[in-house]
Amino acid sequence: MRRALWLAGVLVALVALNVALPRLLNPYLFQIVVLCGINVILAVSLNLVNGFTGQFSIGHAGFMALGAYGSAMFSLHVGQGWVAALEAGHVPGVVAEGFALLLALLVGGLLSALAGYLVGLPSLRLRGDYLAIVTLGFGEIIRVIITNVDAVGASRGLPGIPGWVNFFWVGLGVAAVIFLSLNLARSTHGRALFAIRDDEVAAEALGVDTTSYKVLAFVLGAFFAGVAGGLFAHYLSYLNPNSFTFLKSIEVIAMVVLGGLGSVSGAVLAAIVLTLLPEVLRPVKDYRMVLYSFMLIVLMITRPQGLLGNRELSLTWLTRRRRRAGAPSA
Amino acid sequence: MTGDVLLELDHVTIQFGGLKAVADLTLQIGRGELVGLIGPNGAGKTTVFNLVTGVYAPTVGRMLFEGRPIQGMKPHAIAARGITRTFQNIRLFASRCCRDNVCIAAHQHARAGLADAILRTRRFEDDERDIQRRAGELLEILGLSAWADTPAAELPYGQQRRLEIARALAGRPRLLLLDEPAAGLNPQESDQLMRLIEDIRQRFHLTILLIEHDMRVVMGICRRIAVLDYGVKIAEGTPGQIRTDPRVIEAYLGEEVHADLGAGG
């Protein structure tokens, strides 16, 4: 019952924001909000792999690309036709497009998840640096394939993707990945992932099937990266392989590390900060990326454990902190 | 030993390159026994644990647990069969609190699947309550209740050793392997530990195989002791027999422990 209320609340809030935001914000600001949302999905999903499970994956852009192109191709070749048919049958456009978009996101997500499974199964026997190299290779292979396959536009890019994404869908994706991450973290399965991060040998000796759990984290992370890619594709209506370079993977890793490895709220916060930062720094023009990098370095020196460390931002934590801060003076 | 053999090592050998870390080891442990495994440094004691828990697969030989072979199984599968262990060099989940450390080991008994966990179904809630309750009990028994929410890394050393045991018990083992649980403890702490080991053995109907350098502990609680030297079992018997065994004394000769052995006999 409480859960149903929560769900209803989230949906109503998303619909309200979906109506309000485009009216309140200018298109530039609105686009930043949407990109924040997409980056939050990417960061929170990578946090499942790098943060919860302690596996170092640097191929997240590859999974995002698969989801983006997969869902875009689905919409171009199948989804659009269905929307036209549904609208001809007097189904409201919003519903028809939402339905087609949902399917496209699922296709993109599942395609990514499948790739995550195929890459993960053999490579998760590798540790640390070795796994990092494999995931790096995977990401680059995906990008190079896309750059060379004419059917998806090759290096010219893929135009004409239906722009079905509005704030509602991005918000829904954000809510879904956060909901999944938090519930996973506070369950026996989440504890198993943390155990692998802290000590793989001990986890295995205590009955945690470490290989399966690592693959699970990888598949879940890949799925949501794919969903983020799908949202990205259907928001911009145009895809280019250059959006999915190694640098994109690094950007997402920076978000996860800056937020605090393993902290969901940290990943959310850092994704927002690191999406806004380059925009805020636009006035300094040429020095923008220098300043951006410099601020990253300063942040990591002053808070090596990340913005939120291992913690989750919660109301109880905030109130307890305030009480503790107030205690000496009282 | 009774006829009810829980663990049987049958001519087990493991070879790393040219080195036979454990050579042709035959050892039987009966249900309910508390057996000590001793030997000089580098004798291969921990390697035996690594073999039994599946970290290594034996080069030659068979290992039977409750009559069924376990060699070649993965460690998590062996843990699920009912063998858990502690580690000589403490390997706690450092960033997690004590309660979580124990809960993680109860993991294999959870019935709720991933979907249950994400959707918070009734089955998940029931499961979680069971796991938390059981973890609370174990922390209580091991005297760690006060530390339940403290990250494992921040525990004092003695408590870390205890948490290792609590965690191993959470897997509901029938065979518990303790790898030097008294290492680094002061005499009072090792006395407490001896009582604790005996207590949990009875309370949980455990069979225990114990590696220990502290002869006082080994001689105090084990009724049967096996001695390894250079990977070979050189003696097996009661503490009295071990103390006076000339091969054992020779193996330990020149080591500090020799004095303890001689004085005891």
Coordinates of C-alpha atoms in Angstrom, one line a residue:
Chain A
M1 CA 0.0 0.0 0.0
R2 CA 2.7 2.4 1.0
R3 CA 4.7 1.3 -2.0
A4 CA 1.7 2.0 -4.3
L5 CA 1.5 5.5 -2.8
W6 CA 5.1 6.1 -3.4
L7 CA 4.9 5.0 -7.0
A8 CA 1.8 7.2 -7.5
G9 CA 3.6 10.1 -5.9
V10 CA 6.7 9.7 -8.1
L11 CA 4.6 9.4 -11.3
V12 CA 2.5 12.5 -10.4
A13 CA 5.6 14.5 -9.6
L14 CA 7.2 13.4 -12.9
V15 CA 4.1 14.4 -14.9
A16 CA 3.9 17.7 -13.1
L17 CA 7.6 18.4 -13.7
N18 CA 7.2 17.3 -17.3
V19 CA 4.6 20.0 -17.8
A20 CA 6.3 22.7 -15.7
L21 CA 10.0 22.4 -16.5
P22 CA 9.8 23.2 -20.3
R23 CA 7.7 26.3 -19.4
L24 CA 10.0 27.5 -16.6
L25 CA 13.4 26.8 -18.2
N26 CA 14.8 28.1 -21.4
P27 CA 15.7 25.3 -23.9
Y28 CA 19.3 25.5 -23.0
L29 CA 18.7 24.9 -19.3
F30 CA 16.1 22.3 -20.0
Q31 CA 18.6 20.3 -22.1
I32 CA 21.1 20.5 -19.3
V33 CA 18.5 19.1 -16.9
V34 CA 17.8 16.2 -19.3
L35 CA 21.5 15.5 -19.7
C36 CA 21.9 15.6 -15.9
G37 CA 19.3 12.9 -15.8
I38 CA 21.0 10.7 -18.4
N39 CA 24.3 11.1 -16.7
V40 CA 22.8 10.2 -13.3
I41 CA 21.5 7.0 -14.9
L42 CA 25.0 6.3 -16.3
A43 CA 26.8 7.0 -13.0
V44 CA 24.4 5.1 -10.8
S45 CA 24.5 2.1 -13.1
L46 CA 28.3 2.1 -13.3
N47 CA 28.3 2.4 -9.5
L48 CA 26.8 -1.1 -9.4
V49 CA 29.9 -2.4 -11.0
N50 CA 32.7 -0.1 -9.9
G51 CA 31.2 1.0 -6.6
F52 CA 29.3 -1.9 -5.1
T53 CA 31.3 -4.8 -6.6
G54 CA 34.7 -3.1 -6.8
Q55 CA 35.3 -4.3 -10.4
F56 CA 37.0 -1.7 -12.5
S57 CA 35.1 -1.3 -15.7
I58 CA 36.1 1.5 -18.1
G59 CA 33.8 0.5 -21.0
H60 CA 30.6 2.1 -19.9
A61 CA 30.4 4.3 -23.0
G62 CA 30.4 1.1 -25.1
F63 CA 27.3 -0.2 -23.3
M64 CA 25.6 3.2 -23.6
A65 CA 26.4 3.2 -27.4
L66 CA 24.9 -0.3 -27.9
G67 CA 21.7 0.8 -26.1
A68 CA 21.6 4.1 -28.0
Y69 CA 22.0 2.5 -31.4
G70 CA 20.0 -0.6 -30.6
S71 CA 17.0 1.4 -29.4
A72 CA 17.3 3.9 -32.3
M73 CA 17.4 1.2 -34.9
F74 CA 14.3 -0.4 -33.3
S75 CA 12.4 2.9 -33.3
L76 CA 13.4 3.7 -36.9
H77 CA 12.5 0.3 -38.3
V78 CA 9.7 -0.9 -36.1
G79 CA 8.6 1.6 -33.4
Q80 CA 7.7 4.4 -35.8
G81 CA 5.5 2.1 -37.9
W82 CA 3.7 0.9 -34.7
V83 CA 3.1 4.5 -33.6
A84 CA 1.6 5.4 -36.9
A85 CA -0.6 2.3 -36.8
L86 CA -1.7 3.0 -33.2
E87 CA -2.5 6.7 -34.0
A88 CA -4.5 5.6 -37.0
G89 CA -6.5 3.5 -34.6
H90 CA -7.2 6.6 -32.6
V91 CA -4.8 5.9 -29.7
P92 CA -3.6 9.2 -28.3
G93 CA -0.2 10.2 -29.6
V94 CA 1.4 10.5 -26.2
V95 CA 0.4 6.9 -25.3
A96 CA 1.5 5.4 -28.6
E97 CA 4.8 7.2 -28.5
G98 CA 5.3 6.3 -24.8
F99 CA 4.6 2.7 -25.6
A100 CA 7.0 2.6 -28.5
L101 CA 9.7 4.4 -26.5
L102 CA 9.4 2.0 -23.6
L103 CA 9.9 -0.9 -26.0
A104 CA 12.8 0.8 -27.6
L105 CA 14.5 1.5 -24.3
L106 CA 13.9 -2.2 -23.3
V107 CA 15.5 -3.3 -26.6
G108 CA 18.5 -1.1 -26.1
G109 CA 18.8 -2.1 -22.4
L110 CA 18.5 -5.8 -23.1
L111 CA 21.0 -5.6 -26.0
S112 CA 23.5 -3.9 -23.7
A113 CA 22.8 -6.4 -20.9
L114 CA 23.4 -9.3 -23.3
A115 CA 26.7 -7.7 -24.3
G116 CA 27.5 -7.2 -20.6
Y117 CA 26.9 -10.9 -20.1
L118 CA 29.0 -12.0 -23.0
V119 CA 31.9 -9.7 -22.1
G120 CA 31.5 -10.4 -18.4
L121 CA 31.4 -14.1 -18.3
P122 CA 34.9 -14.7 -19.5
S123 CA 36.5 -11.5 -18.4
L124 CA 35.3 -11.3 -14.8
R125 CA 37.7 -14.0 -14.0
L126 CA 40.3 -11.3 -14.5
R127 CA 41.0 -8.8 -11.8
G128 CA 41.8 -5.2 -11.4
D129 CA 43.9 -3.8 -14.3
Y130 CA 43.3 -6.8 -16.5
L131 CA 39.5 -6.4 -16.4
A132 CA 39.9 -2.7 -17.0
I133 CA 41.9 -3.4 -20.2
V134 CA 39.3 -5.8 -21.4
T135 CA 36.4 -3.4 -20.8
L136 CA 38.4 -0.6 -22.5
G137 CA 38.9 -2.9 -25.5
F138 CA 35.2 -3.7 -25.6
G139 CA 34.1 -0.1 -25.5
E140 CA 36.5 0.8 -28.3
I141 CA 35.4 -2.2 -30.4
I142 CA 31.8 -1.1 -30.2
R143 CA 32.6 2.4 -31.2
V144 CA 34.8 1.3 -34.1
I145 CA 32.2 -1.1 -35.4
I146 CA 29.5 1.7 -35.3
T147 CA 31.9 4.0 -37.1
N148 CA 32.2 1.6 -39.9
V149 CA 28.8 0.0 -40.4
D150 CA 26.8 1.9 -43.0
A151 CA 23.4 0.6 -41.8
V152 CA 23.7 2.7 -38.7
G153 CA 25.1 5.7 -40.5
A154 CA 28.8 4.9 -39.9
S155 CA 30.9 8.0 -39.1
R156 CA 28.2 10.3 -40.6
G157 CA 26.0 9.5 -37.6
L158 CA 22.4 8.3 -37.4
P159 CA 19.8 11.1 -38.0
G160 CA 16.0 11.1 -37.8
I161 CA 15.5 9.2 -34.6
P162 CA 12.0 10.1 -33.3
G163 CA 12.3 12.6 -30.4
W164 CA 10.0 10.9 -28.0
V165 CA 11.9 11.6 -24.9
N166 CA 10.6 14.3 -22.6
F167 CA 11.4 14.9 -18.9
F168 CA 9.0 12.3 -17.7
W169 CA 10.9 9.4 -19.3
V170 CA 14.3 10.6 -18.2
G171 CA 12.9 11.1 -14.7
L172 CA 11.4 7.6 -14.8
G173 CA 14.7 6.1 -15.8
V174 CA 16.5 7.9 -13.0
A175 CA 13.9 6.8 -10.5
A176 CA 14.1 3.2 -11.7
V177 CA 17.9 2.9 -11.5
I178 CA 18.0 4.6 -8.0
F179 CA 15.2 2.5 -6.7
L180 CA 16.9 -0.7 -7.9
S181 CA 20.3 0.3 -6.6
L182 CA 19.1 1.3 -3.1
N183 CA 16.9 -1.9 -2.7
L184 CA 19.8 -4.0 -4.0
A185 CA 22.2 -2.4 -1.6
R186 CA 20.0 -3.1 1.4
S187 CA 19.5 -6.8 0.6
T188 CA 21.5 -10.0 0.9
H189 CA 22.5 -9.7 -2.8
G190 CA 23.8 -6.2 -2.3
R191 CA 25.8 -7.4 0.8
A192 CA 27.2 -10.1 -1.4
L193 CA 28.4 -7.5 -3.9
F194 CA 30.0 -5.4 -1.1
A195 CA 31.7 -8.6 0.2
I196 CA 33.3 -9.2 -3.1
R197 CA 34.6 -5.6 -3.2
D198 CA 36.1 -5.9 0.3
D199 CA 37.5 -9.4 0.1
E200 CA 36.8 -11.7 -2.8
V201 CA 38.6 -14.7 -1.2
A202 CA 36.6 -14.4 2.0
A203 CA 33.3 -13.8 0.2
E204 CA 33.9 -17.0 -1.8
A205 CA 34.8 -19.0 1.3
L206 CA 31.6 -17.9 3.0
G207 CA 29.4 -19.1 0.2
V208 CA 29.1 -16.2 -2.1
D209 CA 29.2 -17.3 -5.8
T210 CA 31.5 -14.5 -6.7
T211 CA 31.6 -15.1 -10.4
S212 CA 27.8 -15.1 -10.8
Y213 CA 27.5 -12.0 -8.7
K214 CA 30.1 -10.1 -10.6
V215 CA 28.4 -11.0 -13.9
L216 CA 25.1 -10.0 -12.3
A217 CA 26.4 -6.5 -11.4
F218 CA 27.9 -6.2 -14.9
V219 CA 24.6 -7.2 -16.6
L220 CA 22.5 -4.8 -14.5
G221 CA 25.0 -2.0 -15.0
A222 CA 25.1 -2.6 -18.7
F223 CA 21.3 -2.7 -18.9
F224 CA 20.9 0.7 -17.4
A225 CA 23.7 2.1 -19.5
G226 CA 21.8 0.9 -22.5
V227 CA 18.6 2.6 -21.2
A228 CA 20.5 5.8 -20.7
G229 CA 21.8 5.4 -24.3
G230 CA 18.3 4.9 -25.5
L231 CA 17.1 8.1 -23.8
F232 CA 20.0 10.0 -25.2
A233 CA 19.2 8.8 -28.7
H234 CA 15.5 9.7 -28.5
Y235 CA 16.2 13.0 -26.9
L236 CA 18.7 14.3 -29.4
S237 CA 17.2 12.6 -32.4
Y238 CA 20.7 12.2 -33.8
L239 CA 23.5 9.9 -32.8
N240 CA 27.2 10.1 -33.6
P241 CA 29.9 7.6 -32.7
N242 CA 32.0 10.4 -31.3
S243 CA 29.6 10.7 -28.4
F244 CA 30.7 7.3 -27.1
T245 CA 34.5 7.6 -27.0
F246 CA 36.7 6.4 -24.2
L247 CA 36.4 9.9 -22.7
K248 CA 32.7 9.4 -22.0
S249 CA 33.6 6.3 -20.0
I250 CA 36.1 8.2 -18.0
E251 CA 33.6 11.0 -17.4
V252 CA 31.2 8.5 -15.9
I253 CA 34.0 6.9 -13.8
A254 CA 34.9 10.4 -12.5
M255 CA 31.3 10.8 -11.4
V256 CA 31.3 7.5 -9.5
V257 CA 34.6 8.1 -7.8
L258 CA 33.8 11.7 -7.0
G259 CA 30.5 10.7 -5.5
G260 CA 32.1 8.1 -3.3
L261 CA 32.5 4.5 -4.5
G262 CA 29.4 2.6 -3.5
S263 CA 27.2 5.5 -2.6
V264 CA 24.1 5.8 -4.7
S265 CA 23.3 9.3 -3.6
G266 CA 26.9 10.3 -4.1
A267 CA 26.8 9.1 -7.7
V268 CA 23.6 11.1 -8.3
L269 CA 25.2 14.2 -6.7
A270 CA 28.5 13.9 -8.6
A271 CA 26.7 13.2 -11.9
I272 CA 24.8 16.5 -11.5
V273 CA 27.9 18.4 -10.4
L274 CA 30.0 17.2 -13.2
T275 CA 27.3 17.8 -15.8
L276 CA 26.8 21.4 -14.6
L277 CA 30.4 22.2 -14.0
P278 CA 31.5 22.5 -17.7
E279 CA 28.4 24.6 -18.4
V280 CA 29.0 26.9 -15.4
L281 CA 32.6 27.3 -16.6
R282 CA 31.6 28.4 -20.1
P283 CA 32.4 32.1 -19.4
V284 CA 36.2 31.3 -19.0
K285 CA 36.2 29.8 -22.6
D286 CA 39.6 28.3 -23.4
Y287 CA 40.4 27.6 -19.8
R288 CA 37.2 25.7 -19.2
M289 CA 38.6 22.2 -19.3
V290 CA 41.7 23.2 -17.5
L291 CA 39.6 24.6 -14.7
Y292 CA 37.3 21.6 -14.8
S293 CA 40.2 19.2 -14.4
F294 CA 41.8 21.4 -11.7
M295 CA 38.6 21.4 -9.7
L296 CA 38.4 17.6 -10.0
I297 CA 41.9 17.3 -8.6
V298 CA 41.2 19.7 -5.7
L299 CA 38.0 17.8 -4.9
M300 CA 39.8 14.5 -4.9
I301 CA 42.6 15.8 -2.7
T302 CA 40.2 17.3 -0.2
R303 CA 37.8 14.4 -0.2
P304 CA 39.6 11.3 -1.3
Q305 CA 36.7 9.1 -0.2
G306 CA 34.4 11.0 -2.5
L307 CA 31.7 13.5 -1.8
L308 CA 29.6 11.2 0.3
G309 CA 32.2 8.4 1.0
N310 CA 30.5 5.2 1.7
R311 CA 27.3 6.8 3.0
E312 CA 23.9 7.4 1.6
L313 CA 22.2 10.7 1.9
S314 CA 19.2 10.2 4.1
L315 CA 16.9 12.2 6.3
T316 CA 17.9 10.3 9.4
W317 CA 21.6 10.9 8.6
L318 CA 21.0 14.6 8.0
T319 CA 19.1 15.1 11.2
R320 CA 21.5 13.1 13.3
R321 CA 24.3 15.2 11.9
R322 CA 22.6 18.4 12.7
R323 CA 21.9 17.2 16.2
R324 CA 25.5 16.2 16.7
A325 CA 26.7 19.5 15.3
G326 CA 24.3 21.3 17.6
A327 CA 25.3 19.3 20.7
P328 CA 28.4 21.1 21.9
S329 CA 26.7 24.5 22.0
A330 CA 23.6 23.2 23.8
Chain B
M1 CA 37.2 -42.0 16.6
T2 CA 33.6 -43.2 16.0
G3 CA 32.5 -44.8 12.8
D4 CA 30.7 -41.6 11.8
V5 CA 33.4 -39.9 9.6
L6 CA 32.6 -36.3 8.7
L7 CA 35.6 -35.4 6.7
E8 CA 38.0 -37.8 5.1
L9 CA 41.2 -36.8 3.3
D10 CA 42.4 -39.8 1.3
H11 CA 46.1 -39.6 0.2
V12 CA 45.8 -36.0 -0.7
T13 CA 48.8 -34.3 -2.4
I14 CA 49.1 -30.8 -3.8
Q15 CA 52.1 -29.8 -5.8
F16 CA 53.1 -26.3 -6.7
G17 CA 55.8 -26.7 -9.4
G18 CA 58.5 -28.8 -7.7
L19 CA 57.2 -28.2 -4.2
K20 CA 54.8 -30.7 -2.6
A21 CA 53.1 -28.4 -0.1
V22 CA 51.0 -31.3 1.2
A23 CA 52.1 -34.8 0.4
D24 CA 50.0 -37.9 0.6
L25 CA 47.9 -36.7 3.6
T26 CA 45.4 -39.1 5.0
L27 CA 43.2 -37.7 7.8
Q28 CA 39.8 -38.6 9.1
I29 CA 37.7 -36.4 11.3
G30 CA 34.7 -37.8 13.1
R31 CA 31.5 -36.0 13.6
G32 CA 31.6 -33.8 16.8
E33 CA 35.4 -34.0 17.1
L34 CA 37.7 -31.1 17.8
V35 CA 41.0 -31.9 16.1
G36 CA 44.1 -29.9 16.2
L37 CA 46.5 -29.5 13.2
I38 CA 49.9 -28.3 14.2
G39 CA 53.4 -28.1 12.7
P40 CA 56.3 -25.7 12.3
N41 CA 55.9 -22.6 10.1
G42 CA 55.5 -23.5 6.4
A43 CA 54.5 -27.1 7.2
G44 CA 51.4 -26.8 5.0
K45 CA 48.7 -26.4 7.6
T46 CA 46.9 -23.5 5.9
T47 CA 47.3 -25.3 2.6
V48 CA 45.3 -28.1 4.0
F49 CA 42.5 -25.6 4.8
N50 CA 42.8 -24.2 1.3
L51 CA 42.4 -27.7 -0.1
V52 CA 39.4 -28.5 2.1
T53 CA 37.7 -25.2 1.3
G54 CA 38.3 -25.5 -2.4
V55 CA 40.7 -22.6 -2.8
Y56 CA 43.1 -25.2 -4.3
A57 CA 42.2 -28.5 -5.9
P58 CA 44.4 -31.4 -4.9
T59 CA 46.9 -32.7 -7.5
V60 CA 46.2 -36.2 -6.4
G61 CA 43.8 -37.7 -3.8
R62 CA 40.2 -37.6 -2.7
M63 CA 38.4 -35.5 -0.2
L64 CA 35.1 -36.7 1.1
F65 CA 32.7 -34.6 3.2
E66 CA 29.8 -36.6 4.7
G67 CA 30.7 -39.4 2.3
R68 CA 30.5 -37.2 -0.8
P69 CA 33.6 -36.0 -2.8
I70 CA 34.3 -32.3 -2.6
Q71 CA 37.6 -32.1 -4.5
G72 CA 37.4 -29.8 -7.5
M73 CA 34.3 -28.0 -6.2
K74 CA 34.4 -24.2 -6.0
P75 CA 34.8 -22.7 -2.6
H76 CA 31.3 -21.2 -2.4
A77 CA 29.8 -24.6 -3.3
I78 CA 31.8 -26.3 -0.5
A79 CA 30.7 -23.6 1.9
A80 CA 27.1 -24.4 0.9
R81 CA 27.8 -28.1 1.7
G82 CA 28.6 -27.1 5.3
I83 CA 32.3 -26.2 5.6
T84 CA 33.3 -22.6 6.6
R85 CA 36.5 -21.2 7.9
T86 CA 38.3 -18.3 9.5
F87 CA 41.5 -16.8 8.1
Q88 CA 44.9 -16.7 9.7
N89 CA 45.5 -13.2 8.4
I90 CA 42.2 -11.7 9.2
R91 CA 40.0 -11.2 6.1
L92 CA 36.9 -9.3 7.2
F93 CA 34.8 -7.2 5.0
A94 CA 36.5 -4.1 6.3
S95 CA 34.1 -1.4 5.1
R96 CA 31.0 -3.2 6.4
C97 CA 29.7 -3.2 9.9
C98 CA 29.9 -6.3 12.1
R99 CA 26.3 -7.1 11.5
D100 CA 26.7 -7.0 7.8
N101 CA 29.8 -9.1 8.0
V102 CA 27.8 -11.8 9.7
C103 CA 24.7 -11.3 7.4
I104 CA 26.9 -11.8 4.3
A105 CA 27.8 -15.3 5.5
A106 CA 24.1 -16.1 6.0
H107 CA 23.6 -15.2 2.4
Q108 CA 23.6 -18.8 1.1
H109 CA 20.5 -19.6 3.2
A110 CA 18.5 -16.8 1.8
R111 CA 15.5 -18.0 -0.2
A112 CA 14.5 -14.7 -1.6
G113 CA 15.7 -14.0 -5.1
L114 CA 16.9 -10.9 -6.8
A115 CA 13.4 -9.8 -7.9
D116 CA 12.2 -10.3 -4.3
A117 CA 14.9 -8.0 -3.0
I118 CA 14.3 -5.3 -5.5
L119 CA 10.5 -5.3 -5.2
R120 CA 10.7 -5.9 -1.4
T121 CA 8.3 -8.8 -1.4
R122 CA 6.9 -10.4 1.7
R123 CA 9.3 -13.3 1.1
F124 CA 12.3 -10.9 1.1
E125 CA 11.1 -9.2 4.3
D126 CA 10.7 -12.5 6.1
D127 CA 14.1 -13.7 4.9
E128 CA 15.8 -10.4 5.9
R129 CA 14.2 -10.5 9.4
D130 CA 15.5 -14.1 9.8
I131 CA 19.0 -13.2 8.7
Q132 CA 19.2 -10.1 10.9
R133 CA 17.8 -12.0 13.9
R134 CA 20.3 -14.8 13.5
A135 CA 23.2 -12.3 13.0
G136 CA 22.1 -10.6 16.2
E137 CA 22.2 -13.9 18.1
L138 CA 25.7 -14.7 16.8
L139 CA 27.1 -11.3 17.7
E140 CA 25.6 -11.8 21.1
I141 CA 27.2 -15.2 21.6
L142 CA 30.6 -13.9 20.5
G143 CA 30.2 -10.9 22.7
L144 CA 30.2 -8.4 19.8
S145 CA 26.7 -6.9 20.3
A146 CA 28.1 -3.6 21.3
W147 CA 30.1 -3.4 18.1
A148 CA 27.2 -4.4 15.7
D149 CA 27.2 -1.2 13.8
T150 CA 30.9 -0.5 13.8
P151 CA 32.8 -1.0 10.6
A152 CA 34.9 -4.2 10.9
A153 CA 38.1 -2.3 10.2
E154 CA 37.6 -0.2 13.3
L155 CA 37.3 -3.1 15.7
P156 CA 40.1 -3.9 18.2
Y157 CA 42.2 -6.9 17.1
G158 CA 40.7 -9.4 19.5
Q159 CA 37.2 -8.5 18.4
Q160 CA 38.2 -8.9 14.8
R161 CA 39.2 -12.5 15.5
R162 CA 35.9 -13.1 17.2
L163 CA 34.0 -11.5 14.3
E164 CA 35.8 -14.0 11.9
I165 CA 34.3 -16.8 14.0
A166 CA 30.9 -15.2 14.1
R167 CA 30.9 -14.8 10.4
A168 CA 32.0 -18.4 9.8
L169 CA 29.2 -19.6 12.1
A170 CA 26.6 -17.7 10.2
G171 CA 27.1 -20.0 7.2
R172 CA 25.6 -22.8 9.5
P173 CA 28.6 -25.1 9.0
R174 CA 28.9 -28.6 10.2
L175 CA 32.6 -28.4 9.9
L176 CA 34.4 -25.3 11.1
L177 CA 38.0 -24.7 10.2
L178 CA 39.8 -22.3 12.5
D179 CA 43.1 -21.0 11.3
E180 CA 45.1 -19.7 14.3
P181 CA 42.3 -18.1 16.1
A182 CA 44.5 -17.3 19.1
A183 CA 47.3 -15.6 17.1
G184 CA 48.1 -12.3 18.6
L185 CA 45.9 -12.7 21.7
N186 CA 47.1 -12.3 25.2
P187 CA 46.9 -15.2 27.7
Q188 CA 43.5 -14.0 29.2
E189 CA 42.1 -13.6 25.7
S190 CA 43.2 -17.1 24.6
D191 CA 41.7 -18.6 27.7
Q192 CA 38.4 -16.9 26.8
L193 CA 38.8 -18.1 23.3
M194 CA 39.3 -21.7 24.4
R195 CA 36.1 -21.6 26.4
L196 CA 34.4 -20.0 23.5
I197 CA 35.5 -22.7 21.0
E198 CA 34.3 -25.4 23.3
D199 CA 31.0 -23.5 23.9
I200 CA 30.2 -23.0 20.2
R201 CA 31.2 -26.6 19.4
Q202 CA 28.5 -27.9 21.8
R203 CA 25.9 -25.3 21.1
F204 CA 26.0 -25.7 17.3
H205 CA 26.9 -29.4 17.2
L206 CA 30.1 -28.5 15.3
T207 CA 33.0 -30.5 14.3
I208 CA 36.1 -28.3 14.4
L209 CA 39.6 -28.6 12.8
L210 CA 41.9 -26.1 14.5
I211 CA 45.3 -24.8 13.3
E212 CA 47.1 -23.2 16.2
H213 CA 50.6 -22.3 17.3
D214 CA 49.7 -21.6 20.9
M215 CA 50.4 -25.1 22.4
R216 CA 48.5 -24.2 25.5
V217 CA 45.3 -23.8 23.5
V218 CA 45.9 -26.8 21.3
M219 CA 46.8 -29.2 24.1
G220 CA 44.0 -27.7 26.3
I221 CA 41.0 -28.3 24.0
C222 CA 41.9 -30.9 21.4
R223 CA 41.5 -34.5 22.1
R224 CA 43.3 -35.5 18.9
I225 CA 46.1 -33.7 17.2
A226 CA 47.8 -34.2 13.8
V227 CA 51.3 -32.9 13.2
L228 CA 52.5 -31.8 9.8
D229 CA 56.1 -31.1 8.8
Y230 CA 57.1 -30.2 5.3
G231 CA 53.7 -31.2 4.1
V232 CA 53.9 -34.7 5.5
K233 CA 51.9 -36.0 8.5
I234 CA 54.5 -37.1 10.9
A235 CA 52.3 -37.9 13.9
E236 CA 48.7 -38.2 15.0
G237 CA 47.3 -38.9 18.4
T238 CA 46.2 -37.6 21.8
P239 CA 48.0 -34.5 23.2
G240 CA 49.9 -36.9 25.6
Q241 CA 51.2 -39.0 22.7
I242 CA 52.1 -35.9 20.6
R243 CA 54.1 -34.3 23.4
T244 CA 56.4 -37.3 23.7
D245 CA 56.6 -38.3 20.1
P246 CA 60.3 -38.1 19.1
R247 CA 59.5 -37.1 15.5
V248 CA 57.4 -34.2 16.7
I249 CA 60.1 -33.0 19.1
E250 CA 62.6 -33.2 16.3
A251 CA 60.4 -31.2 13.9
Y252 CA 60.0 -28.5 16.4
L253 CA 63.7 -28.6 17.6
G254 CA 65.3 -25.3 17.9
E255 CA 61.9 -23.6 18.0
E256 CA 60.5 -21.9 20.9
V257 CA 57.5 -24.2 20.9
H258 CA 59.8 -27.1 21.7
A259 CA 60.1 -25.9 25.3
D260 CA 56.3 -25.8 25.7
L261 CA 56.0 -29.3 24.3
G262 CA 58.7 -30.7 26.5
A263 CA 57.5 -28.9 29.6
G264 CA 54.0 -30.2 29.1
G265 CA 55.2 -33.9 28.8

